[in-house]
Amino acid sequence: MIIEGKTGSWEIVVGLEVHAQVVSQSKLFSGASATYGGEPNAQVSLVDAAFPGMLPVINGYVVEQAIKTGLGIEATVNEVSVFDRKNYFYADLPQGYQISQYTRPIVSGGRLVIDLPGDTTKTIGVTRLHLEQDAGKSMHDQSPTKSYIDLNRSGVALMEIVSEPDIRSPEEAGAYLKKLRAILRYLGTCDGNMEEGSMRCDANVSVRKVGATEFGTRNEIKNVNSIRHVMQAIEYEANRQVEALEAGETIRQETRLWDVARGVTRSMRSKEHAHDYRYFPDPDLLPLILDPEAIARIKTSMPELPDAKKARFVDAYKLSPYDAGVLVAEQEQADFFETVAKGRKDPKLAANWVIVELFGALNKKGVDVTNSPVSAKNLAGLLDLIENETISGRIAKDVFQFMVETGKDAASIVAEKGLVQVTDTGAIDAAIAKVMAENAAKVDEYRAGKTTLFGWFVGQVMKGTGGKANPAKVNEILKAKLSG
Ligand code: ADP
Ligand code: MG
């Protein structure tokens, strides 16, 4: 995106840091439960509360999850990585430091292909992925005189995934987050739930004159909790920086907050410098050394990821890239579609029904595909009835509505409501004869050359048969009869 300013055109430069909570029963260095929403301080081990003498023990499953994620973003998994202490004082950080990875992360040098309008893509570099602990939560709004601390989150495993400053617009940032979330969810390494905070995003934003080779000074907008808000915050912040620079101000590097209510970013603090954290290798933890064979084993067990699945859908089912992209956004949607489409003559019909009718109905009901009242098997059954001409596409829509309401299968509904398509030519002949007899003047007009009336005749015959006549047969017979 280009911002047209008073002094010229400006380019937006964005790099995103995503904190993704690792799907794991227990925390990064303790056995306490990592599940969301527990009673405050019910999921805290002595390690998480930093009792003296307690030692961290690395959670092997979390390490596997990080490896999987690294492979999912086509990155290098480093056989040696190191845990460092990032020192700062805050009440919800009982250790007085966060265990993180600084100079030697577990994963480096990945990439993510994002989908942009017009079926175009762009590759965004991923600088690194490292493991670190989450902090606890301070609550300042529970009492007028006290602050409360909930340590349930203290020590929960996070993957910090840092992008290169390759992103050039709010839309690209949104596409990056969507793709990253999809990959994490496919892999089962993070549930991607931004409202519950299991995926949080900091957006680094700067602007520069179009054509400039150096980056401008960036600001970091912290912890924005939805993709839409990240996009809005970037747009606001970039415009604010352009206005400031054009007014002759300089941008100071600082940390800012997105104020949802006012739709603005606000300064929180000037940027701490890395050396203030006094990073040093955690003496309680040995370097993390990975077995290359274990990495290779994980590599062979990787699921098909969204980009590969999309390409396969386009190829195998002849879908448009757009439709394929919609279907693969969630693994459960893609699986649903494949169950409906497998072995079908017309898989595009299946795609249309899933995307338009099914997703429309689910949207209205506010449920996702895993709770669909119409099962994939039942939707396949409905499409079978269309393909073997038991019902018309028109009637199928009514049948589908009944399926949504009752959860019954298509064949039962068709039988119950007597909706079987009329292909019996005798019945169609009779309906046509009736329409022609009642509209003799129109028949004359048609025969005199006003052939545009044909559609009207079709409509009348369909109406006369309660929409149940086979449209192809109606067309064929009507054409013959009208031409005399
Ligand atoms: P820090 O540890 O201070 O947050 P990093 O070097 O880890 O700094 O960078 C954080 C993020 O900032 C990365 O996503 C990177 O791509 C992005 N970034 C770096 N320079 C710029 C810039 N000039 N404009 C926008 N984003 C930037
Ligand atoms: Mg940062």
Coordinates of C-alpha atoms and ligand atoms in Angstrom, one line a residue:
M1 CA 0.0 0.0 0.0
I2 CA 1.2 3.4 -0.9
I3 CA 0.3 6.5 1.2
E4 CA 0.1 9.7 -0.9
G5 CA 1.5 12.5 1.4
K6 CA 2.0 16.2 0.8
T7 CA 5.7 15.7 0.1
G8 CA 5.4 12.5 -2.0
S9 CA 4.5 8.8 -1.9
W10 CA 5.3 6.7 1.1
E11 CA 5.7 2.9 1.4
I12 CA 4.7 1.0 4.5
V13 CA 7.2 -1.5 5.9
V14 CA 6.0 -4.1 8.5
G15 CA 7.5 -7.0 10.3
L16 CA 5.3 -9.2 12.6
E17 CA 6.2 -10.9 15.8
V18 CA 3.7 -13.6 16.7
H19 CA 3.5 -15.3 20.1
A20 CA 1.9 -18.7 19.6
Q21 CA 1.0 -20.7 22.6
V22 CA 2.2 -24.3 22.0
V23 CA -0.5 -27.0 22.2
S24 CA 0.7 -29.1 25.1
Q25 CA -0.8 -30.5 28.2
S26 CA 2.0 -29.1 30.4
K27 CA 4.2 -26.1 30.5
L28 CA 7.6 -25.5 29.0
F29 CA 9.7 -26.4 32.1
S30 CA 7.1 -27.8 34.5
G31 CA 4.4 -30.4 34.7
A32 CA 1.6 -28.0 35.6
S33 CA -1.4 -27.9 33.3
A34 CA -1.3 -25.4 30.5
T35 CA -5.0 -25.5 29.7
Y36 CA -6.9 -22.2 29.3
G37 CA -9.5 -20.8 31.7
G38 CA -8.7 -22.5 35.0
E39 CA -9.4 -21.0 38.4
P40 CA -6.7 -18.4 39.1
N41 CA -3.5 -19.9 40.5
A42 CA -4.8 -23.5 40.3
Q43 CA -2.2 -24.5 37.6
V44 CA 1.0 -23.4 39.2
S45 CA 3.9 -25.6 40.1
L46 CA 6.7 -24.6 42.4
V47 CA 8.9 -24.0 39.3
D48 CA 6.3 -21.6 37.8
A49 CA 6.1 -19.8 41.1
A50 CA 10.0 -19.6 41.2
F51 CA 10.4 -21.2 44.6
P52 CA 14.1 -21.2 45.5
G53 CA 16.0 -24.2 44.4
M54 CA 13.4 -25.4 41.8
L55 CA 14.9 -26.4 38.5
P56 CA 13.4 -26.2 35.1
V57 CA 13.1 -29.5 33.1
I58 CA 12.5 -29.1 29.4
N59 CA 9.2 -30.5 28.0
G60 CA 10.1 -32.8 25.1
Y61 CA 6.7 -32.6 23.5
V62 CA 6.9 -28.8 23.2
V63 CA 10.3 -29.2 21.5
E64 CA 8.7 -31.6 19.0
Q65 CA 5.9 -29.1 18.4
A66 CA 8.5 -26.4 17.7
I67 CA 10.3 -28.6 15.3
K68 CA 7.1 -29.5 13.5
T69 CA 6.3 -25.8 13.2
G70 CA 9.8 -25.0 11.9
L71 CA 9.4 -27.6 9.2
G72 CA 5.9 -26.3 8.4
I73 CA 7.4 -22.9 7.6
E74 CA 10.2 -24.5 5.5
A75 CA 12.8 -23.3 8.0
T76 CA 16.1 -24.7 9.3
V77 CA 15.7 -26.6 12.5
N78 CA 18.9 -26.0 14.4
E79 CA 20.5 -29.1 16.0
V80 CA 21.9 -26.9 18.8
S81 CA 20.0 -24.1 20.4
V82 CA 20.4 -22.3 23.7
F83 CA 18.0 -21.0 26.4
D84 CA 18.8 -17.5 27.8
R85 CA 17.5 -15.5 30.7
K86 CA 15.8 -12.3 29.7
N87 CA 15.9 -10.2 32.9
Y88 CA 13.3 -7.7 33.9
F89 CA 11.3 -7.0 37.0
Y90 CA 7.6 -7.3 37.0
A91 CA 5.2 -8.6 39.6
D92 CA 3.7 -11.3 37.3
L93 CA 7.2 -12.6 36.6
P94 CA 8.2 -14.4 39.8
Q95 CA 11.6 -15.6 38.5
G96 CA 12.7 -12.0 37.7
Y97 CA 13.6 -13.3 34.3
Q98 CA 11.9 -15.0 31.4
I99 CA 13.6 -18.1 29.9
S100 CA 13.8 -17.5 26.2
Q101 CA 16.1 -18.1 23.3
Y102 CA 18.2 -15.2 22.0
T103 CA 21.3 -15.7 19.9
R104 CA 20.6 -19.3 19.1
P105 CA 17.0 -20.1 18.5
I106 CA 15.6 -23.6 17.7
V107 CA 14.5 -22.6 14.3
S108 CA 15.7 -20.0 11.8
G109 CA 15.3 -18.9 8.2
G110 CA 11.8 -19.9 7.1
R111 CA 9.2 -18.7 4.7
L112 CA 5.5 -18.3 4.3
V113 CA 3.6 -17.9 1.1
I114 CA 0.7 -15.5 1.5
D115 CA -2.4 -15.3 -0.7
L116 CA -3.4 -11.9 -2.1
P117 CA -6.3 -10.7 -4.2
G118 CA -6.4 -11.8 -7.8
D119 CA -4.9 -15.3 -7.1
T120 CA -1.5 -13.8 -6.6
T121 CA 0.9 -14.8 -3.9
K122 CA 4.0 -13.3 -2.1
T123 CA 6.7 -15.0 -0.1
I124 CA 7.4 -13.5 3.3
G125 CA 10.6 -14.4 5.1
V126 CA 10.5 -15.8 8.6
T127 CA 13.6 -14.8 10.5
R128 CA 13.3 -17.2 13.4
L129 CA 11.2 -19.2 15.8
H130 CA 12.2 -19.5 19.3
L131 CA 10.8 -21.1 22.5
E132 CA 10.1 -19.0 25.6
Q133 CA 8.0 -18.9 28.7
D134 CA 4.8 -16.9 29.1
A135 CA 4.5 -14.6 32.1
G136 CA 1.6 -14.6 34.6
K137 CA -1.3 -12.1 34.4
S138 CA -1.7 -9.0 36.5
M139 CA -5.2 -7.9 37.2
H140 CA -5.6 -4.2 38.2
D141 CA -9.3 -3.9 37.8
Q142 CA -10.5 -6.3 40.6
S143 CA -10.0 -4.0 43.5
P144 CA -9.5 -0.2 44.0
T145 CA -6.5 -0.7 46.2
K146 CA -4.9 -4.0 45.2
S147 CA -3.5 -5.7 42.2
Y148 CA -4.0 -9.4 41.8
I149 CA -1.7 -11.9 40.1
D150 CA -2.8 -15.1 38.3
L151 CA 0.2 -17.4 37.6
N152 CA -1.7 -20.0 35.6
R153 CA 0.0 -18.7 32.5
S154 CA 3.4 -18.4 34.1
G155 CA 5.7 -20.8 32.4
V156 CA 3.4 -21.8 29.6
A157 CA 5.3 -22.6 26.4
L158 CA 5.3 -20.0 23.6
M159 CA 6.8 -20.0 20.2
E160 CA 7.8 -16.5 19.1
I161 CA 7.7 -16.4 15.3
V162 CA 9.4 -13.3 13.9
S163 CA 8.9 -12.2 10.2
E164 CA 11.4 -10.3 8.1
P165 CA 10.3 -6.8 7.3
D166 CA 8.9 -8.0 4.0
I167 CA 5.3 -7.0 4.5
R168 CA 4.1 -3.8 2.7
S169 CA 0.5 -3.3 3.6
P170 CA -2.2 -4.0 6.2
E171 CA -3.7 -6.6 3.7
E172 CA -0.4 -8.4 3.5
A173 CA -0.1 -8.4 7.3
G174 CA -3.7 -9.9 7.5
A175 CA -2.8 -12.5 4.9
Y176 CA 0.4 -13.4 6.7
L177 CA -1.5 -13.9 10.0
K178 CA -4.2 -16.0 8.3
K179 CA -1.7 -18.3 6.6
L180 CA 0.4 -18.6 9.7
R181 CA -2.6 -19.4 11.8
A182 CA -3.8 -22.0 9.3
I183 CA -0.4 -23.7 9.3
L184 CA -0.3 -23.8 13.1
R185 CA -3.8 -25.2 13.2
Y186 CA -3.1 -27.8 10.6
L187 CA 0.0 -28.9 12.5
G188 CA -1.8 -28.9 15.8
T189 CA 1.0 -26.9 17.4
C190 CA -1.2 -23.8 18.3
D191 CA -4.9 -23.4 18.3
G192 CA -4.6 -19.9 16.8
N193 CA -7.3 -18.4 19.1
M194 CA -6.5 -14.7 19.2
E195 CA -9.4 -13.8 21.5
E196 CA -8.2 -16.2 24.2
G197 CA -4.7 -14.9 23.7
S198 CA -3.2 -18.2 22.4
M199 CA -1.9 -16.3 19.4
R200 CA -0.8 -12.7 20.0
C201 CA 0.8 -10.3 17.5
D202 CA 3.1 -7.4 17.8
A203 CA 3.3 -5.3 14.6
N204 CA 6.5 -3.4 13.8
V205 CA 5.7 -0.5 11.5
S206 CA 7.8 2.1 9.7
V207 CA 7.4 4.2 6.5
R208 CA 9.8 5.4 3.9
K209 CA 9.6 7.4 0.7
V210 CA 9.0 5.2 -2.3
G211 CA 12.3 4.4 -3.9
A212 CA 14.3 4.8 -0.6
T213 CA 16.7 1.9 0.1
E214 CA 17.0 2.4 3.9
F215 CA 14.2 1.5 6.3
G216 CA 12.7 4.2 8.4
T217 CA 12.6 4.1 12.2
R218 CA 10.0 1.6 13.4
N219 CA 7.5 1.5 16.2
E220 CA 6.2 -1.7 17.7
I221 CA 2.5 -2.0 18.4
K222 CA 2.0 -4.6 21.2
N223 CA -0.4 -7.4 21.7
V224 CA -3.2 -6.7 19.2
N225 CA -5.8 -9.4 19.6
S226 CA -7.4 -9.9 16.3
I227 CA -6.3 -9.9 12.7
R228 CA -8.7 -7.1 11.9
H229 CA -7.2 -4.9 14.7
V230 CA -3.7 -5.6 13.5
M231 CA -4.6 -4.4 10.0
Q232 CA -6.4 -1.3 11.4
A233 CA -3.5 -0.6 13.8
I234 CA -0.9 -0.8 11.0
E235 CA -2.9 1.5 8.7
Y236 CA -3.4 4.1 11.5
E237 CA 0.2 3.9 12.6
A238 CA 1.6 4.3 9.1
N239 CA -0.5 7.3 8.4
R240 CA 0.4 8.8 11.7
Q241 CA 4.1 8.4 10.9
V242 CA 3.7 10.0 7.5
E243 CA 1.9 13.0 9.0
A244 CA 4.6 13.3 11.7
L245 CA 7.5 13.1 9.2
E246 CA 5.9 15.5 6.8
A247 CA 5.4 18.0 9.7
G248 CA 9.2 17.8 10.2
E249 CA 9.1 15.6 13.3
T250 CA 11.3 12.5 13.7
I251 CA 10.0 9.1 14.7
R252 CA 11.4 7.9 18.0
Q253 CA 11.5 4.1 18.3
E254 CA 8.9 3.2 20.9
T255 CA 6.4 0.7 22.0
R256 CA 2.8 1.6 21.3
L257 CA -0.6 0.3 22.2
W258 CA -3.7 -0.2 19.9
D259 CA -6.6 1.6 21.6
V260 CA -9.5 -0.4 20.2
A261 CA -12.2 2.1 21.5
R262 CA -10.6 5.1 19.8
G263 CA -9.0 3.4 16.9
V264 CA -5.6 5.0 17.5
T265 CA -2.2 3.8 18.6
R266 CA -0.8 5.4 21.8
S267 CA 2.7 5.6 23.1
M268 CA 3.4 3.1 25.9
R269 CA 7.1 3.4 26.5
S270 CA 10.2 4.2 24.6
K271 CA 11.8 1.1 23.3
E272 CA 14.0 -0.7 25.8
H273 CA 17.3 -1.7 24.3
A274 CA 18.2 -5.4 24.2
H275 CA 21.2 -4.8 26.5
D276 CA 18.8 -3.7 29.2
Y277 CA 17.6 -7.2 29.5
R278 CA 21.1 -8.5 30.2
Y279 CA 20.5 -11.7 28.3
F280 CA 22.8 -14.5 29.4
P281 CA 22.6 -18.3 28.9
D282 CA 20.5 -19.9 31.6
P283 CA 22.9 -21.9 33.8
D284 CA 20.1 -24.2 34.9
L285 CA 19.6 -25.5 31.4
L286 CA 22.0 -27.3 29.1
P287 CA 22.1 -26.3 25.4
L288 CA 19.2 -28.1 23.6
I289 CA 20.7 -30.7 21.3
L290 CA 18.4 -32.3 18.8
D291 CA 18.8 -35.7 17.2
P292 CA 18.8 -35.3 13.4
E293 CA 17.0 -38.7 13.1
A294 CA 14.2 -37.4 15.4
I295 CA 13.9 -34.3 13.1
A296 CA 13.8 -36.6 10.1
R297 CA 11.1 -38.7 11.7
I298 CA 8.9 -35.7 12.4
K299 CA 9.5 -34.6 8.8
T300 CA 7.9 -37.8 7.5
S301 CA 4.9 -37.5 9.7
M302 CA 4.0 -34.0 8.6
P303 CA 0.4 -33.5 7.4
E304 CA -0.5 -32.0 4.0
L305 CA -0.4 -28.2 4.6
P306 CA -2.7 -25.6 3.2
D307 CA -0.7 -24.5 0.2
A308 CA -0.1 -28.1 -1.0
K309 CA -3.7 -29.0 -0.4
K310 CA -4.9 -25.9 -2.3
A311 CA -2.7 -26.9 -5.3
R312 CA -4.0 -30.4 -5.2
F313 CA -7.6 -29.3 -5.0
V314 CA -7.1 -27.1 -8.1
D315 CA -5.4 -29.9 -9.9
A316 CA -7.5 -32.9 -8.9
Y317 CA -10.9 -31.3 -8.6
K318 CA -10.5 -28.5 -11.2
L319 CA -11.5 -25.9 -8.6
S320 CA -10.7 -22.2 -9.1
P321 CA -7.7 -21.1 -6.9
Y322 CA -10.1 -18.9 -5.0
D323 CA -12.6 -21.7 -4.2
A324 CA -9.7 -24.0 -3.3
G325 CA -8.3 -21.3 -1.0
V326 CA -11.6 -20.9 0.8
L327 CA -11.9 -24.6 1.4
V328 CA -8.4 -25.2 2.7
A329 CA -8.5 -22.3 5.1
E330 CA -9.4 -24.8 7.8
Q331 CA -8.5 -28.5 7.7
E332 CA -12.0 -29.6 8.8
Q333 CA -13.6 -27.7 5.9
A334 CA -11.1 -29.2 3.4
D335 CA -11.9 -32.7 4.8
F336 CA -15.6 -32.1 4.6
F337 CA -15.3 -31.0 1.0
E338 CA -13.2 -34.0 0.1
T339 CA -15.7 -36.4 1.6
V340 CA -18.5 -34.8 -0.5
A341 CA -16.4 -34.5 -3.7
K342 CA -14.6 -37.9 -3.7
G343 CA -15.5 -40.0 -6.8
R344 CA -18.0 -37.4 -8.0
K345 CA -18.4 -36.6 -11.7
D346 CA -18.7 -32.9 -11.0
P347 CA -16.5 -32.0 -8.0
K348 CA -17.1 -28.3 -8.8
L349 CA -20.8 -28.8 -7.9
A350 CA -19.6 -30.1 -4.5
A351 CA -17.4 -27.1 -4.0
N352 CA -20.3 -24.7 -4.8
W353 CA -22.6 -26.5 -2.5
V354 CA -20.1 -26.5 0.4
I355 CA -19.0 -22.9 -0.1
V356 CA -22.3 -21.2 -0.9
E357 CA -25.1 -23.3 0.6
L358 CA -23.4 -25.0 3.5
F359 CA -21.1 -22.2 4.7
G360 CA -24.0 -19.8 4.2
A361 CA -26.2 -22.0 6.5
L362 CA -23.5 -22.5 9.0
N363 CA -22.8 -18.8 9.1
K364 CA -26.5 -18.1 9.8
K365 CA -26.5 -20.6 12.6
G366 CA -23.1 -19.4 14.0
V367 CA -21.5 -22.8 14.0
D368 CA -18.4 -24.2 12.3
V369 CA -18.2 -27.2 10.0
T370 CA -17.4 -29.6 12.8
N371 CA -20.9 -28.9 14.2
S372 CA -22.7 -28.9 10.9
P373 CA -26.3 -30.2 11.1
V374 CA -25.7 -31.6 7.6
S375 CA -23.0 -34.2 7.6
A376 CA -20.6 -34.6 4.7
K377 CA -22.2 -38.0 3.9
N378 CA -25.7 -36.4 3.8
L379 CA -24.6 -33.6 1.6
A380 CA -23.0 -36.1 -0.7
G381 CA -26.4 -38.0 -0.7
L382 CA -28.1 -34.8 -1.8
L383 CA -25.7 -34.2 -4.6
D384 CA -26.3 -37.8 -5.7
L385 CA -30.0 -37.1 -6.1
I386 CA -29.2 -34.0 -8.3
E387 CA -26.7 -35.9 -10.4
N388 CA -29.1 -38.9 -11.0
E389 CA -31.9 -36.4 -11.7
T390 CA -34.1 -37.5 -8.9
I391 CA -34.5 -33.8 -8.0
S392 CA -33.6 -30.6 -9.7
G393 CA -31.0 -28.2 -8.4
R394 CA -33.9 -25.8 -7.5
I395 CA -35.7 -28.4 -5.4
A396 CA -32.4 -29.5 -3.9
K397 CA -32.1 -26.0 -2.2
D398 CA -35.4 -26.6 -0.5
V399 CA -34.4 -30.1 0.5
F400 CA -31.1 -28.7 1.9
Q401 CA -33.1 -26.2 4.1
F402 CA -35.0 -29.2 5.6
M403 CA -31.7 -31.0 6.1
V404 CA -30.3 -28.0 8.0
E405 CA -33.4 -27.8 10.1
T406 CA -33.8 -31.5 10.9
G407 CA -30.4 -33.2 10.3
K408 CA -32.2 -35.8 8.2
D409 CA -30.7 -37.2 5.0
A410 CA -31.8 -36.0 1.6
A411 CA -33.5 -39.2 0.4
S412 CA -35.9 -39.4 3.4
I413 CA -36.9 -35.7 3.0
V414 CA -37.5 -36.1 -0.7
A415 CA -39.6 -39.2 -0.1
E416 CA -41.5 -37.6 2.8
K417 CA -42.3 -34.4 1.0
G418 CA -43.0 -36.0 -2.4
L419 CA -40.3 -33.9 -4.1
V420 CA -39.1 -36.5 -6.7
Q421 CA -38.5 -34.8 -10.0
V422 CA -41.0 -35.4 -12.7
T423 CA -39.2 -36.9 -15.7
D424 CA -42.2 -38.7 -16.9
T425 CA -42.8 -37.1 -20.3
G426 CA -46.5 -37.7 -20.1
A427 CA -46.9 -35.4 -17.1
I428 CA -44.6 -32.8 -18.6
D429 CA -46.5 -33.0 -21.9
A430 CA -49.7 -32.4 -20.0
A431 CA -48.3 -29.4 -18.1
I432 CA -47.0 -27.9 -21.4
A433 CA -50.3 -28.4 -23.2
K434 CA -52.1 -26.6 -20.4
V435 CA -49.8 -23.6 -20.4
M436 CA -50.0 -23.4 -24.2
A437 CA -53.8 -23.6 -24.2
E438 CA -54.1 -20.9 -21.5
N439 CA -51.7 -18.6 -23.3
A440 CA -52.6 -19.0 -27.0
A441 CA -51.8 -15.3 -27.7
K442 CA -48.3 -15.7 -26.3
V443 CA -47.8 -18.9 -28.4
D444 CA -48.7 -16.9 -31.5
E445 CA -46.3 -14.2 -30.6
Y446 CA -43.5 -16.8 -30.1
R447 CA -44.2 -18.4 -33.4
A448 CA -44.2 -15.0 -35.0
G449 CA -40.6 -14.6 -34.0
K450 CA -40.6 -13.4 -30.4
T451 CA -38.4 -16.3 -29.2
T452 CA -37.4 -14.4 -26.1
L453 CA -40.6 -15.6 -24.6
F454 CA -39.1 -19.1 -24.3
G455 CA -37.9 -18.5 -20.8
W456 CA -41.3 -17.3 -19.7
F457 CA -42.9 -20.5 -21.0
V458 CA -40.3 -22.6 -19.1
G459 CA -41.1 -20.7 -16.0
Q460 CA -44.9 -21.3 -16.4
V461 CA -44.4 -25.0 -16.9
M462 CA -42.1 -25.3 -13.9
K463 CA -44.7 -23.4 -11.8
G464 CA -47.4 -25.8 -13.1
T465 CA -45.4 -28.8 -11.8
G466 CA -44.5 -27.3 -8.5
G467 CA -40.9 -26.9 -9.6
K468 CA -40.6 -30.7 -9.9
A469 CA -40.3 -31.1 -13.6
N470 CA -36.9 -32.0 -15.0
P471 CA -35.8 -28.7 -16.5
A472 CA -33.8 -30.3 -19.3
K473 CA -36.8 -32.3 -20.4
V474 CA -39.1 -29.3 -20.2
N475 CA -36.8 -27.4 -22.4
E476 CA -36.6 -30.1 -25.0
I477 CA -40.3 -30.9 -25.2
L478 CA -41.3 -27.2 -25.0
K479 CA -39.0 -26.3 -27.9
A480 CA -40.6 -29.0 -30.0
K481 CA -44.2 -28.1 -29.2
L482 CA -43.8 -24.3 -29.6
S483 CA -42.2 -24.6 -33.0
G484 CA -45.5 -26.3 -33.9
Ligands
ADP1 P1 13.1 -6.6 18.8 O1 13.7 -7.8 19.5 O2 13.5 -5.3 19.3 O3 11.6 -6.7 18.8 P2 13.8 -7.7 16.2 O4 15.1 -7.5 15.5 O5 13.5 -9.0 16.8 O6 13.7 -6.6 17.3 O7 12.7 -7.2 15.2 C1 11.4 -7.3 15.4 C2 10.6 -7.1 14.2 O8 10.7 -5.9 13.6 C3 10.9 -8.1 13.1 O9 9.6 -8.7 12.7 C4 11.4 -7.3 11.9 O10 11.1 -7.7 10.7 C5 10.8 -5.9 12.2 N1 11.5 -4.8 11.7 C6 12.8 -4.5 11.8 N2 13.1 -3.3 11.3 C7 11.9 -2.8 10.8 C8 11.6 -1.6 10.2 N3 12.5 -0.6 9.9 N4 10.3 -1.4 9.9 C9 9.4 -2.3 10.1 N5 9.6 -3.5 10.8 C10 10.9 -3.7 11.1
MG2 MG 10.0 -7.3 19.7

